[in-house]
JSON list of C-alpha atoms in Angstrom, two decimals:
[
{"chain": "A", "resi": 22, "resn": "UNK", "atom": "CA", "xyz": [-12.55, 14.12, 24.88]},
{"chain": "A", "resi": 23, "resn": "UNK", "atom": "CA", "xyz": [-13.19, 13.52, 21.19]},
{"chain": "A", "resi": 24, "resn": "UNK", "atom": "CA", "xyz": [-13.00, 10.02, 19.80]},
{"chain": "A", "resi": 25, "resn": "UNK", "atom": "CA", "xyz": [-10.89, 9.26, 16.75]},
{"chain": "A", "resi": 26, "resn": "UNK", "atom": "CA", "xyz": [-13.71, 9.48, 14.22]},
{"chain": "A", "resi": 27, "resn": "UNK", "atom": "CA", "xyz": [-14.95, 12.83, 15.49]},
{"chain": "A", "resi": 28, "resn": "UNK", "atom": "CA", "xyz": [-11.41, 14.17, 15.30]},
{"chain": "A", "resi": 29, "resn": "UNK", "atom": "CA", "xyz": [-11.21, 13.16, 11.64]},
{"chain": "A", "resi": 30, "resn": "UNK", "atom": "CA", "xyz": [-14.66, 14.67, 10.96]},
{"chain": "A", "resi": 31, "resn": "UNK", "atom": "CA", "xyz": [-13.64, 17.95, 12.61]},
{"chain": "A", "resi": 32, "resn": "UNK", "atom": "CA", "xyz": [-10.28, 18.10, 10.81]},
{"chain": "A", "resi": 33, "resn": "UNK", "atom": "CA", "xyz": [-11.88, 17.35, 7.44]},
{"chain": "A", "resi": 34, "resn": "UNK", "atom": "CA", "xyz": [-14.60, 19.95, 7.95]},
{"chain": "A", "resi": 35, "resn": "UNK", "atom": "CA", "xyz": [-12.09, 22.67, 8.87]},
{"chain": "A", "resi": 36, "resn": "UNK", "atom": "CA", "xyz": [-9.81, 21.85, 5.93]},
{"chain": "A", "resi": 37, "resn": "UNK", "atom": "CA", "xyz": [-12.76, 21.91, 3.52]},
{"chain": "A", "resi": 38, "resn": "UNK", "atom": "CA", "xyz": [-14.02, 25.19, 4.99]},
{"chain": "A", "resi": 39, "resn": "UNK", "atom": "CA", "xyz": [-10.57, 26.76, 4.65]},
{"chain": "A", "resi": 40, "resn": "UNK", "atom": "CA", "xyz": [-10.42, 25.59, 1.03]},
{"chain": "A", "resi": 41, "resn": "UNK", "atom": "CA", "xyz": [-13.90, 26.73, -0.02]},
{"chain": "A", "resi": 42, "resn": "UNK", "atom": "CA", "xyz": [-15.10, 29.37, 2.44]},
{"chain": "A", "resi": 43, "resn": "UNK", "atom": "CA", "xyz": [-18.51, 27.65, 2.37]},
{"chain": "A", "resi": 44, "resn": "UNK", "atom": "CA", "xyz": [-20.43, 25.71, 5.07]},
{"chain": "A", "resi": 45, "resn": "UNK", "atom": "CA", "xyz": [-19.44, 22.05, 4.84]},
{"chain": "A", "resi": 46, "resn": "UNK", "atom": "CA", "xyz": [-21.99, 19.26, 4.40]},
{"chain": "A", "resi": 47, "resn": "UNK", "atom": "CA", "xyz": [-21.90, 15.72, 5.71]},
{"chain": "A", "resi": 48, "resn": "UNK", "atom": "CA", "xyz": [-21.66, 14.48, 2.10]},
{"chain": "A", "resi": 49, "resn": "UNK", "atom": "CA", "xyz": [-18.48, 16.53, 1.54]},
{"chain": "A", "resi": 50, "resn": "UNK", "atom": "CA", "xyz": [-16.96, 15.14, 4.72]},
{"chain": "A", "resi": 51, "resn": "UNK", "atom": "CA", "xyz": [-17.86, 11.58, 3.68]},
{"chain": "A", "resi": 52, "resn": "UNK", "atom": "CA", "xyz": [-16.18, 12.20, 0.31]},
{"chain": "A", "resi": 53, "resn": "UNK", "atom": "CA", "xyz": [-12.94, 13.72, 1.64]},
{"chain": "A", "resi": 54, "resn": "UNK", "atom": "CA", "xyz": [-12.41, 12.12, 5.05]},
{"chain": "A", "resi": 55, "resn": "UNK", "atom": "CA", "xyz": [-11.71, 8.54, 3.97]},
{"chain": "A", "resi": 56, "resn": "UNK", "atom": "CA", "xyz": [-13.70, 7.25, 6.96]},
{"chain": "A", "resi": 57, "resn": "UNK", "atom": "CA", "xyz": [-15.87, 4.90, 4.90]},
{"chain": "A", "resi": 58, "resn": "UNK", "atom": "CA", "xyz": [-19.00, 5.57, 6.98]},
{"chain": "A", "resi": 59, "resn": "UNK", "atom": "CA", "xyz": [-22.45, 6.75, 5.95]},
{"chain": "A", "resi": 60, "resn": "UNK", "atom": "CA", "xyz": [-23.50, 10.39, 5.80]},
{"chain": "A", "resi": 61, "resn": "UNK", "atom": "CA", "xyz": [-26.03, 9.62, 8.55]},
{"chain": "A", "resi": 62, "resn": "UNK", "atom": "CA", "xyz": [-23.20, 8.59, 10.88]},
{"chain": "A", "resi": 63, "resn": "UNK", "atom": "CA", "xyz": [-21.29, 11.75, 10.00]},
{"chain": "A", "resi": 64, "resn": "UNK", "atom": "CA", "xyz": [-24.41, 13.86, 10.63]},
{"chain": "A", "resi": 65, "resn": "UNK", "atom": "CA", "xyz": [-24.64, 12.37, 14.11]},
{"chain": "A", "resi": 66, "resn": "UNK", "atom": "CA", "xyz": [-21.00, 13.28, 14.74]},
{"chain": "A", "resi": 67, "resn": "UNK", "atom": "CA", "xyz": [-21.60, 16.81, 13.44]},
{"chain": "A", "resi": 68, "resn": "UNK", "atom": "CA", "xyz": [-24.56, 17.22, 15.78]},
{"chain": "A", "resi": 69, "resn": "UNK", "atom": "CA", "xyz": [-22.41, 16.07, 18.69]},
{"chain": "A", "resi": 70, "resn": "UNK", "atom": "CA", "xyz": [-19.53, 18.40, 17.74]},
{"chain": "A", "resi": 71, "resn": "UNK", "atom": "CA", "xyz": [-21.97, 21.29, 17.46]},
{"chain": "A", "resi": 72, "resn": "UNK", "atom": "CA", "xyz": [-23.40, 20.53, 20.91]},
{"chain": "A", "resi": 73, "resn": "UNK", "atom": "CA", "xyz": [-19.86, 20.55, 22.33]},
{"chain": "A", "resi": 74, "resn": "UNK", "atom": "CA", "xyz": [-19.14, 23.97, 20.82]},
{"chain": "A", "resi": 75, "resn": "UNK", "atom": "CA", "xyz": [-16.71, 22.96, 18.04]},
{"chain": "A", "resi": 76, "resn": "UNK", "atom": "CA", "xyz": [-19.09, 23.77, 15.18]},
{"chain": "A", "resi": 77, "resn": "UNK", "atom": "CA", "xyz": [-22.07, 25.93, 14.37]},
{"chain": "A", "resi": 78, "resn": "UNK", "atom": "CA", "xyz": [-24.81, 25.75, 11.76]},
{"chain": "A", "resi": 79, "resn": "UNK", "atom": "CA", "xyz": [-25.89, 29.09, 10.18]},
{"chain": "A", "resi": 80, "resn": "UNK", "atom": "CA", "xyz": [-29.37, 27.70, 9.51]},
{"chain": "A", "resi": 81, "resn": "UNK", "atom": "CA", "xyz": [-31.00, 24.30, 9.51]},
{"chain": "A", "resi": 82, "resn": "UNK", "atom": "CA", "xyz": [-30.54, 23.59, 5.78]},
{"chain": "A", "resi": 83, "resn": "UNK", "atom": "CA", "xyz": [-26.87, 24.63, 5.70]},
{"chain": "A", "resi": 84, "resn": "UNK", "atom": "CA", "xyz": [-23.68, 22.77, 6.41]},
{"chain": "A", "resi": 85, "resn": "UNK", "atom": "CA", "xyz": [-21.50, 23.47, 9.44]},
{"chain": "A", "resi": 86, "resn": "UNK", "atom": "CA", "xyz": [-18.79, 26.03, 10.18]},
{"chain": "A", "resi": 87, "resn": "UNK", "atom": "CA", "xyz": [-15.96, 25.74, 12.69]},
{"chain": "A", "resi": 88, "resn": "UNK", "atom": "CA", "xyz": [-16.10, 27.91, 15.83]},
{"chain": "A", "resi": 89, "resn": "UNK", "atom": "CA", "xyz": [-13.09, 29.47, 17.56]},
{"chain": "A", "resi": 90, "resn": "UNK", "atom": "CA", "xyz": [-13.03, 26.40, 19.81]},
{"chain": "A", "resi": 91, "resn": "UNK", "atom": "CA", "xyz": [-12.99, 24.14, 16.75]},
{"chain": "A", "resi": 92, "resn": "UNK", "atom": "CA", "xyz": [-10.10, 26.06, 15.17]},
{"chain": "A", "resi": 93, "resn": "UNK", "atom": "CA", "xyz": [-8.22, 25.98, 18.48]},
{"chain": "A", "resi": 94, "resn": "UNK", "atom": "CA", "xyz": [-8.57, 22.19, 18.70]},
{"chain": "A", "resi": 95, "resn": "UNK", "atom": "CA", "xyz": [-7.48, 21.81, 15.07]},
{"chain": "A", "resi": 96, "resn": "UNK", "atom": "CA", "xyz": [-4.35, 23.92, 15.59]},
{"chain": "A", "resi": 97, "resn": "UNK", "atom": "CA", "xyz": [-3.42, 22.30, 18.90]},
{"chain": "A", "resi": 98, "resn": "UNK", "atom": "CA", "xyz": [-3.73, 18.77, 17.51]},
{"chain": "A", "resi": 99, "resn": "UNK", "atom": "CA", "xyz": [-2.30, 19.21, 14.03]},
{"chain": "A", "resi": 100, "resn": "UNK", "atom": "CA", "xyz": [0.74, 17.08, 13.34]},
{"chain": "A", "resi": 101, "resn": "UNK", "atom": "CA", "xyz": [3.85, 19.20, 12.66]},
{"chain": "A", "resi": 102, "resn": "UNK", "atom": "CA", "xyz": [4.96, 19.04, 9.06]},
{"chain": "A", "resi": 103, "resn": "UNK", "atom": "CA", "xyz": [8.48, 18.47, 7.77]},
{"chain": "A", "resi": 104, "resn": "UNK", "atom": "CA", "xyz": [10.30, 21.30, 6.02]},
{"chain": "A", "resi": 105, "resn": "UNK", "atom": "CA", "xyz": [12.44, 20.78, 2.98]},
{"chain": "A", "resi": 106, "resn": "UNK", "atom": "CA", "xyz": [16.15, 21.11, 3.74]},
{"chain": "A", "resi": 107, "resn": "UNK", "atom": "CA", "xyz": [16.48, 24.32, 1.70]},
{"chain": "A", "resi": 108, "resn": "UNK", "atom": "CA", "xyz": [13.57, 25.94, 3.55]},
{"chain": "A", "resi": 109, "resn": "UNK", "atom": "CA", "xyz": [14.95, 24.88, 6.92]},
{"chain": "A", "resi": 110, "resn": "UNK", "atom": "CA", "xyz": [18.37, 26.28, 6.04]},
{"chain": "A", "resi": 111, "resn": "UNK", "atom": "CA", "xyz": [16.90, 29.64, 4.99]},
{"chain": "A", "resi": 112, "resn": "UNK", "atom": "CA", "xyz": [14.93, 29.88, 8.24]},
{"chain": "A", "resi": 113, "resn": "UNK", "atom": "CA", "xyz": [17.95, 28.92, 10.35]},
{"chain": "A", "resi": 114, "resn": "UNK", "atom": "CA", "xyz": [20.13, 31.46, 8.53]},
{"chain": "A", "resi": 115, "resn": "UNK", "atom": "CA", "xyz": [17.54, 34.19, 9.00]},
{"chain": "A", "resi": 116, "resn": "UNK", "atom": "CA", "xyz": [17.18, 33.77, 12.75]},
{"chain": "A", "resi": 117, "resn": "UNK", "atom": "CA", "xyz": [20.88, 33.17, 13.40]},
{"chain": "A", "resi": 118, "resn": "UNK", "atom": "CA", "xyz": [21.95, 36.36, 11.60]},
{"chain": "A", "resi": 119, "resn": "UNK", "atom": "CA", "xyz": [19.09, 38.80, 12.19]},
{"chain": "A", "resi": 120, "resn": "UNK", "atom": "CA", "xyz": [19.71, 41.64, 14.64]},
{"chain": "A", "resi": 121, "resn": "UNK", "atom": "CA", "xyz": [16.55, 43.71, 14.81]},
{"chain": "A", "resi": 122, "resn": "UNK", "atom": "CA", "xyz": [14.42, 45.16, 17.57]},
{"chain": "A", "resi": 123, "resn": "UNK", "atom": "CA", "xyz": [11.27, 43.12, 18.18]},
{"chain": "A", "resi": 124, "resn": "UNK", "atom": "CA", "xyz": [8.75, 44.98, 16.01]},
{"chain": "A", "resi": 125, "resn": "UNK", "atom": "CA", "xyz": [11.06, 44.91, 12.97]},
{"chain": "A", "resi": 126, "resn": "UNK", "atom": "CA", "xyz": [11.90, 41.26, 13.65]},
{"chain": "A", "resi": 127, "resn": "UNK", "atom": "CA", "xyz": [8.21, 40.30, 13.68]},
{"chain": "A", "resi": 128, "resn": "UNK", "atom": "CA", "xyz": [7.57, 42.23, 10.46]},
{"chain": "A", "resi": 129, "resn": "UNK", "atom": "CA", "xyz": [10.55, 40.53, 8.79]},
{"chain": "A", "resi": 130, "resn": "UNK", "atom": "CA", "xyz": [9.27, 37.16, 10.05]},
{"chain": "A", "resi": 131, "resn": "UNK", "atom": "CA", "xyz": [5.87, 37.66, 8.37]},
{"chain": "A", "resi": 132, "resn": "UNK", "atom": "CA", "xyz": [7.65, 38.33, 5.08]},
{"chain": "A", "resi": 133, "resn": "UNK", "atom": "CA", "xyz": [9.81, 35.22, 5.53]},
{"chain": "A", "resi": 134, "resn": "UNK", "atom": "CA", "xyz": [6.75, 33.04, 6.23]},
{"chain": "A", "resi": 135, "resn": "UNK", "atom": "CA", "xyz": [4.90, 34.55, 3.25]},
{"chain": "A", "resi": 136, "resn": "UNK", "atom": "CA", "xyz": [7.87, 33.89, 0.97]},
{"chain": "A", "resi": 137, "resn": "UNK", "atom": "CA", "xyz": [8.25, 30.28, 2.10]},
{"chain": "A", "resi": 138, "resn": "UNK", "atom": "CA", "xyz": [4.54, 29.39, 2.03]},
{"chain": "A", "resi": 139, "resn": "UNK", "atom": "CA", "xyz": [3.52, 31.56, -0.97]},
{"chain": "A", "resi": 140, "resn": "UNK", "atom": "CA", "xyz": [0.57, 32.77, 1.13]},
{"chain": "A", "resi": 141, "resn": "UNK", "atom": "CA", "xyz": [-0.04, 35.99, 3.05]},
{"chain": "A", "resi": 142, "resn": "UNK", "atom": "CA", "xyz": [1.11, 35.70, 6.65]},
{"chain": "A", "resi": 143, "resn": "UNK", "atom": "CA", "xyz": [-0.16, 37.30, 9.86]},
{"chain": "A", "resi": 144, "resn": "UNK", "atom": "CA", "xyz": [1.78, 37.54, 13.12]},
{"chain": "A", "resi": 145, "resn": "UNK", "atom": "CA", "xyz": [0.23, 38.84, 16.35]},
{"chain": "A", "resi": 146, "resn": "UNK", "atom": "CA", "xyz": [2.83, 40.59, 18.48]},
{"chain": "A", "resi": 147, "resn": "UNK", "atom": "CA", "xyz": [2.91, 40.13, 22.23]},
{"chain": "A", "resi": 148, "resn": "UNK", "atom": "CA", "xyz": [1.69, 42.65, 24.75]},
{"chain": "A", "resi": 149, "resn": "UNK", "atom": "CA", "xyz": [4.20, 43.79, 27.32]},
{"chain": "A", "resi": 150, "resn": "UNK", "atom": "CA", "xyz": [2.46, 41.38, 29.71]},
{"chain": "A", "resi": 151, "resn": "UNK", "atom": "CA", "xyz": [4.89, 39.87, 32.16]},
{"chain": "A", "resi": 152, "resn": "UNK", "atom": "CA", "xyz": [8.02, 41.26, 30.46]},
{"chain": "A", "resi": 153, "resn": "UNK", "atom": "CA", "xyz": [10.39, 43.13, 32.73]},
{"chain": "A", "resi": 154, "resn": "UNK", "atom": "CA", "xyz": [10.88, 46.81, 31.99]},
{"chain": "A", "resi": 155, "resn": "UNK", "atom": "CA", "xyz": [14.49, 47.63, 31.16]},
{"chain": "A", "resi": 156, "resn": "UNK", "atom": "CA", "xyz": [14.15, 51.38, 30.61]},
{"chain": "A", "resi": 157, "resn": "UNK", "atom": "CA", "xyz": [11.57, 54.12, 31.12]},
{"chain": "A", "resi": 158, "resn": "UNK", "atom": "CA", "xyz": [11.56, 57.69, 29.83]},
{"chain": "A", "resi": 159, "resn": "UNK", "atom": "CA", "xyz": [9.10, 60.58, 30.19]},
{"chain": "A", "resi": 160, "resn": "UNK", "atom": "CA", "xyz": [9.14, 63.48, 27.73]},
{"chain": "A", "resi": 161, "resn": "UNK", "atom": "CA", "xyz": [6.98, 66.58, 27.95]},
{"chain": "A", "resi": 162, "resn": "UNK", "atom": "CA", "xyz": [5.10, 67.01, 24.66]},
{"chain": "A", "resi": 163, "resn": "UNK", "atom": "CA", "xyz": [2.71, 69.85, 25.55]},
{"chain": "A", "resi": 164, "resn": "UNK", "atom": "CA", "xyz": [1.63, 72.04, 28.41]},
{"chain": "A", "resi": 165, "resn": "UNK", "atom": "CA", "xyz": [-0.55, 69.22, 29.76]},
{"chain": "A", "resi": 166, "resn": "UNK", "atom": "CA", "xyz": [0.72, 66.13, 27.93]},
{"chain": "A", "resi": 167, "resn": "UNK", "atom": "CA", "xyz": [3.76, 63.89, 28.14]},
{"chain": "A", "resi": 168, "resn": "UNK", "atom": "CA", "xyz": [5.06, 60.85, 26.30]},
{"chain": "A", "resi": 169, "resn": "UNK", "atom": "CA", "xyz": [5.89, 57.76, 28.39]},
{"chain": "A", "resi": 170, "resn": "UNK", "atom": "CA", "xyz": [8.28, 55.35, 26.64]},
{"chain": "A", "resi": 171, "resn": "UNK", "atom": "CA", "xyz": [8.92, 51.88, 28.06]},
{"chain": "A", "resi": 172, "resn": "UNK", "atom": "CA", "xyz": [11.50, 49.38, 26.81]},
{"chain": "A", "resi": 173, "resn": "UNK", "atom": "CA", "xyz": [11.26, 45.73, 27.85]},
{"chain": "A", "resi": 174, "resn": "UNK", "atom": "CA", "xyz": [14.09, 43.28, 28.43]},
{"chain": "A", "resi": 175, "resn": "UNK", "atom": "CA", "xyz": [13.29, 41.60, 25.08]},
{"chain": "A", "resi": 176, "resn": "UNK", "atom": "CA", "xyz": [13.52, 44.87, 23.14]},
{"chain": "A", "resi": 177, "resn": "UNK", "atom": "CA", "xyz": [9.85, 45.69, 22.78]},
{"chain": "A", "resi": 178, "resn": "UNK", "atom": "CA", "xyz": [8.99, 49.41, 22.90]},
{"chain": "A", "resi": 179, "resn": "UNK", "atom": "CA", "xyz": [5.74, 50.91, 24.19]},
{"chain": "A", "resi": 180, "resn": "UNK", "atom": "CA", "xyz": [4.81, 54.57, 23.76]},
{"chain": "A", "resi": 181, "resn": "UNK", "atom": "CA", "xyz": [1.79, 56.23, 25.37]},
{"chain": "A", "resi": 182, "resn": "UNK", "atom": "CA", "xyz": [0.64, 59.84, 25.53]},
{"chain": "A", "resi": 183, "resn": "UNK", "atom": "CA", "xyz": [-0.59, 60.80, 29.00]},
{"chain": "A", "resi": 184, "resn": "UNK", "atom": "CA", "xyz": [-2.84, 63.85, 29.44]},
{"chain": "A", "resi": 185, "resn": "UNK", "atom": "CA", "xyz": [-3.26, 65.56, 32.81]},
{"chain": "A", "resi": 186, "resn": "UNK", "atom": "CA", "xyz": [-5.56, 68.26, 34.11]},
{"chain": "A", "resi": 187, "resn": "UNK", "atom": "CA", "xyz": [-3.02, 70.96, 35.01]},
{"chain": "A", "resi": 188, "resn": "UNK", "atom": "CA", "xyz": [0.06, 72.49, 33.41]},
{"chain": "A", "resi": 189, "resn": "UNK", "atom": "CA", "xyz": [3.23, 70.41, 33.72]},
{"chain": "A", "resi": 190, "resn": "UNK", "atom": "CA", "xyz": [6.32, 72.23, 34.99]},
{"chain": "A", "resi": 191, "resn": "UNK", "atom": "CA", "xyz": [9.60, 70.71, 33.80]},
{"chain": "A", "resi": 192, "resn": "UNK", "atom": "CA", "xyz": [10.54, 69.95, 37.40]},
{"chain": "A", "resi": 193, "resn": "UNK", "atom": "CA", "xyz": [7.37, 67.88, 37.81]},
{"chain": "A", "resi": 194, "resn": "UNK", "atom": "CA", "xyz": [8.07, 65.92, 34.61]},
{"chain": "A", "resi": 195, "resn": "UNK", "atom": "CA", "xyz": [11.60, 65.18, 35.84]},
{"chain": "A", "resi": 196, "resn": "UNK", "atom": "CA", "xyz": [10.26, 64.03, 39.20]},
{"chain": "A", "resi": 197, "resn": "UNK", "atom": "CA", "xyz": [7.62, 61.82, 37.53]},
{"chain": "A", "resi": 198, "resn": "UNK", "atom": "CA", "xyz": [10.29, 60.20, 35.35]},
{"chain": "A", "resi": 199, "resn": "UNK", "atom": "CA", "xyz": [12.47, 59.49, 38.40]},
{"chain": "A", "resi": 200, "resn": "UNK", "atom": "CA", "xyz": [9.56, 57.85, 40.22]},
{"chain": "A", "resi": 201, "resn": "UNK", "atom": "CA", "xyz": [8.46, 55.88, 37.13]},
{"chain": "A", "resi": 202, "resn": "UNK", "atom": "CA", "xyz": [11.99, 54.54, 36.67]},
{"chain": "A", "resi": 203, "resn": "UNK", "atom": "CA", "xyz": [12.15, 53.56, 40.33]},
{"chain": "A", "resi": 204, "resn": "UNK", "atom": "CA", "xyz": [8.80, 51.78, 40.23]},
{"chain": "A", "resi": 205, "resn": "UNK", "atom": "CA", "xyz": [9.02, 50.13, 36.80]},
{"chain": "A", "resi": 206, "resn": "UNK", "atom": "CA", "xyz": [12.60, 49.20, 35.92]},
{"chain": "A", "resi": 207, "resn": "UNK", "atom": "CA", "xyz": [13.26, 45.56, 36.75]},
{"chain": "A", "resi": 208, "resn": "UNK", "atom": "CA", "xyz": [9.53, 44.81, 37.12]},
{"chain": "A", "resi": 209, "resn": "UNK", "atom": "CA", "xyz": [6.58, 44.01, 34.86]},
{"chain": "A", "resi": 210, "resn": "UNK", "atom": "CA", "xyz": [3.79, 46.56, 34.47]},
{"chain": "A", "resi": 211, "resn": "UNK", "atom": "CA", "xyz": [1.38, 44.60, 36.74]},
{"chain": "A", "resi": 212, "resn": "UNK", "atom": "CA", "xyz": [4.10, 44.27, 39.38]},
{"chain": "A", "resi": 213, "resn": "UNK", "atom": "CA", "xyz": [4.92, 47.98, 39.18]},
{"chain": "A", "resi": 214, "resn": "UNK", "atom": "CA", "xyz": [1.25, 48.95, 39.45]},
{"chain": "A", "resi": 215, "resn": "UNK", "atom": "CA", "xyz": [0.98, 46.80, 42.58]},
{"chain": "A", "resi": 216, "resn": "UNK", "atom": "CA", "xyz": [4.14, 48.35, 44.02]},
{"chain": "A", "resi": 217, "resn": "UNK", "atom": "CA", "xyz": [2.75, 51.84, 43.39]},
{"chain": "A", "resi": 218, "resn": "UNK", "atom": "CA", "xyz": [-0.53, 50.97, 45.10]},
{"chain": "A", "resi": 219, "resn": "UNK", "atom": "CA", "xyz": [1.25, 49.50, 48.13]},
{"chain": "A", "resi": 220, "resn": "UNK", "atom": "CA", "xyz": [4.23, 51.84, 48.54]},
{"chain": "A", "resi": 221, "resn": "UNK", "atom": "CA", "xyz": [2.51, 55.21, 48.08]},
{"chain": "A", "resi": 222, "resn": "UNK", "atom": "CA", "xyz": [5.71, 57.18, 47.39]},
{"chain": "A", "resi": 223, "resn": "UNK", "atom": "CA", "xyz": [6.04, 60.29, 49.52]},
{"chain": "A", "resi": 224, "resn": "UNK", "atom": "CA", "xyz": [5.11, 62.90, 46.92]},
{"chain": "A", "resi": 225, "resn": "UNK", "atom": "CA", "xyz": [2.76, 65.82, 46.68]},
{"chain": "A", "resi": 226, "resn": "UNK", "atom": "CA", "xyz": [-0.92, 65.09, 45.92]},
{"chain": "A", "resi": 227, "resn": "UNK", "atom": "CA", "xyz": [-0.49, 66.71, 42.49]},
{"chain": "A", "resi": 228, "resn": "UNK", "atom": "CA", "xyz": [2.45, 64.47, 41.57]},
{"chain": "A", "resi": 229, "resn": "UNK", "atom": "CA", "xyz": [0.66, 61.40, 42.90]},
{"chain": "A", "resi": 230, "resn": "UNK", "atom": "CA", "xyz": [-2.36, 62.25, 40.74]},
{"chain": "A", "resi": 231, "resn": "UNK", "atom": "CA", "xyz": [-0.07, 62.38, 37.69]},
{"chain": "A", "resi": 232, "resn": "UNK", "atom": "CA", "xyz": [1.47, 59.01, 38.61]},
{"chain": "A", "resi": 233, "resn": "UNK", "atom": "CA", "xyz": [-1.99, 57.50, 38.98]},
{"chain": "A", "resi": 234, "resn": "UNK", "atom": "CA", "xyz": [-2.87, 58.80, 35.52]},
{"chain": "A", "resi": 235, "resn": "UNK", "atom": "CA", "xyz": [0.36, 57.38, 34.06]},
{"chain": "A", "resi": 236, "resn": "UNK", "atom": "CA", "xyz": [-0.34, 53.92, 35.49]},
{"chain": "A", "resi": 237, "resn": "UNK", "atom": "CA", "xyz": [-3.96, 54.07, 34.37]},
{"chain": "A", "resi": 238, "resn": "UNK", "atom": "CA", "xyz": [-2.83, 54.72, 30.77]},
{"chain": "A", "resi": 239, "resn": "UNK", "atom": "CA", "xyz": [0.02, 52.21, 30.56]},
{"chain": "A", "resi": 240, "resn": "UNK", "atom": "CA", "xyz": [-1.94, 49.40, 32.25]},
{"chain": "A", "resi": 241, "resn": "UNK", "atom": "CA", "xyz": [-4.91, 49.92, 29.92]},
{"chain": "A", "resi": 242, "resn": "UNK", "atom": "CA", "xyz": [-2.61, 50.12, 26.90]},
{"chain": "A", "resi": 243, "resn": "UNK", "atom": "CA", "xyz": [-0.80, 46.93, 27.92]},
{"chain": "A", "resi": 244, "resn": "UNK", "atom": "CA", "xyz": [-4.09, 45.06, 28.27]},
{"chain": "A", "resi": 245, "resn": "UNK", "atom": "CA", "xyz": [-5.66, 46.21, 25.01]},
{"chain": "A", "resi": 246, "resn": "UNK", "atom": "CA", "xyz": [-2.89, 46.81, 22.46]},
{"chain": "A", "resi": 247, "resn": "UNK", "atom": "CA", "xyz": [-1.15, 44.06, 20.50]},
{"chain": "A", "resi": 248, "resn": "UNK", "atom": "CA", "xyz": [0.43, 44.90, 17.18]},
{"chain": "A", "resi": 249, "resn": "UNK", "atom": "CA", "xyz": [-0.60, 42.90, 14.10]},
{"chain": "A", "resi": 250, "resn": "UNK", "atom": "CA", "xyz": [2.04, 42.33, 11.41]},
{"chain": "A", "resi": 251, "resn": "UNK", "atom": "CA", "xyz": [0.99, 41.31, 7.89]},
{"chain": "A", "resi": 252, "resn": "UNK", "atom": "CA", "xyz": [3.31, 40.08, 5.16]},
{"chain": "A", "resi": 253, "resn": "UNK", "atom": "CA", "xyz": [2.86, 38.94, 1.57]},
{"chain": "A", "resi": 254, "resn": "UNK", "atom": "CA", "xyz": [-0.28, 40.97, 0.91]},
{"chain": "A", "resi": 255, "resn": "UNK", "atom": "CA", "xyz": [0.68, 41.28, -2.77]},
{"chain": "A", "resi": 256, "resn": "UNK", "atom": "CA", "xyz": [-0.13, 37.59, -3.06]},
{"chain": "A", "resi": 257, "resn": "UNK", "atom": "CA", "xyz": [-3.81, 38.46, -2.61]},
{"chain": "A", "resi": 258, "resn": "UNK", "atom": "CA", "xyz": [-4.00, 40.38, -5.90]},
{"chain": "A", "resi": 259, "resn": "UNK", "atom": "CA", "xyz": [-5.11, 37.38, -7.93]},
{"chain": "A", "resi": 260, "resn": "UNK", "atom": "CA", "xyz": [-8.07, 36.92, -5.58]},
{"chain": "A", "resi": 261, "resn": "UNK", "atom": "CA", "xyz": [-9.52, 40.34, -6.47]},
{"chain": "A", "resi": 262, "resn": "UNK", "atom": "CA", "xyz": [-10.29, 39.07, -9.95]},
{"chain": "A", "resi": 263, "resn": "UNK", "atom": "CA", "xyz": [-13.10, 37.01, -8.44]},
{"chain": "A", "resi": 264, "resn": "UNK", "atom": "CA", "xyz": [-15.32, 39.06, -6.13]},
{"chain": "A", "resi": 265, "resn": "UNK", "atom": "CA", "xyz": [-17.20, 36.00, -4.95]},
{"chain": "A", "resi": 266, "resn": "UNK", "atom": "CA", "xyz": [-13.87, 34.63, -3.73]},
{"chain": "A", "resi": 267, "resn": "UNK", "atom": "CA", "xyz": [-13.20, 37.92, -1.95]},
{"chain": "A", "resi": 268, "resn": "UNK", "atom": "CA", "xyz": [-16.48, 37.63, -0.09]},
{"chain": "A", "resi": 269, "resn": "UNK", "atom": "CA", "xyz": [-15.63, 34.11, 0.99]},
{"chain": "A", "resi": 270, "resn": "UNK", "atom": "CA", "xyz": [-12.20, 35.21, 2.23]},
{"chain": "A", "resi": 271, "resn": "UNK", "atom": "CA", "xyz": [-13.71, 38.07, 4.26]},
{"chain": "A", "resi": 272, "resn": "UNK", "atom": "CA", "xyz": [-16.33, 35.77, 5.79]},
{"chain": "A", "resi": 273, "resn": "UNK", "atom": "CA", "xyz": [-13.68, 33.22, 6.80]}
]
């Protein structure tokens, strides 16, 4: 548990690092924090915050940088701001009228945030995770490949190519789709994988091997793939005039 002064020191350091892209010294924190304490006191707090994993020091003569844990604390404990009425109205109008599937909605949201903040915006899309599967389709794309398309109950779409060792007759693809629909629809991917492991549908060894391959691919894809949406990138053009600023941005 951080005491009040350490919280202010951490917040000031992170805000200064965001503003400058440079390691932050105790003198800079003393100047900008408004704490009214000596740099020696702030150095002691920085040492403590570093020991607790909130900060790191690139080398002994440098200032400190925030760690992922430090950023997480800063975000979790930041006071929510107050939007101007016009901004709030535009946001309310956007979300009350928009009718887009999830990926397009998230892309449009990044552009909205970029427009309202005048900064580039980044949104990390969700994985399928615990979402229930609303629809599942299997399409043969080659002699030994097929496309598995999953649609969640919140409109997210996942597409994965599954390769198998032997040729795929159309009848086998149809049977695999029927079994996938039965196992997945109404369940999350982890739930469906568990059901498949426990139920062992009465199918031929060849079809079961294909199902095992399908679940291997979609489970791995669900665990590793999350779409990143970026908006307002044109607002970065002024930065490219100063390559030292570019380096600082990339390091941050």
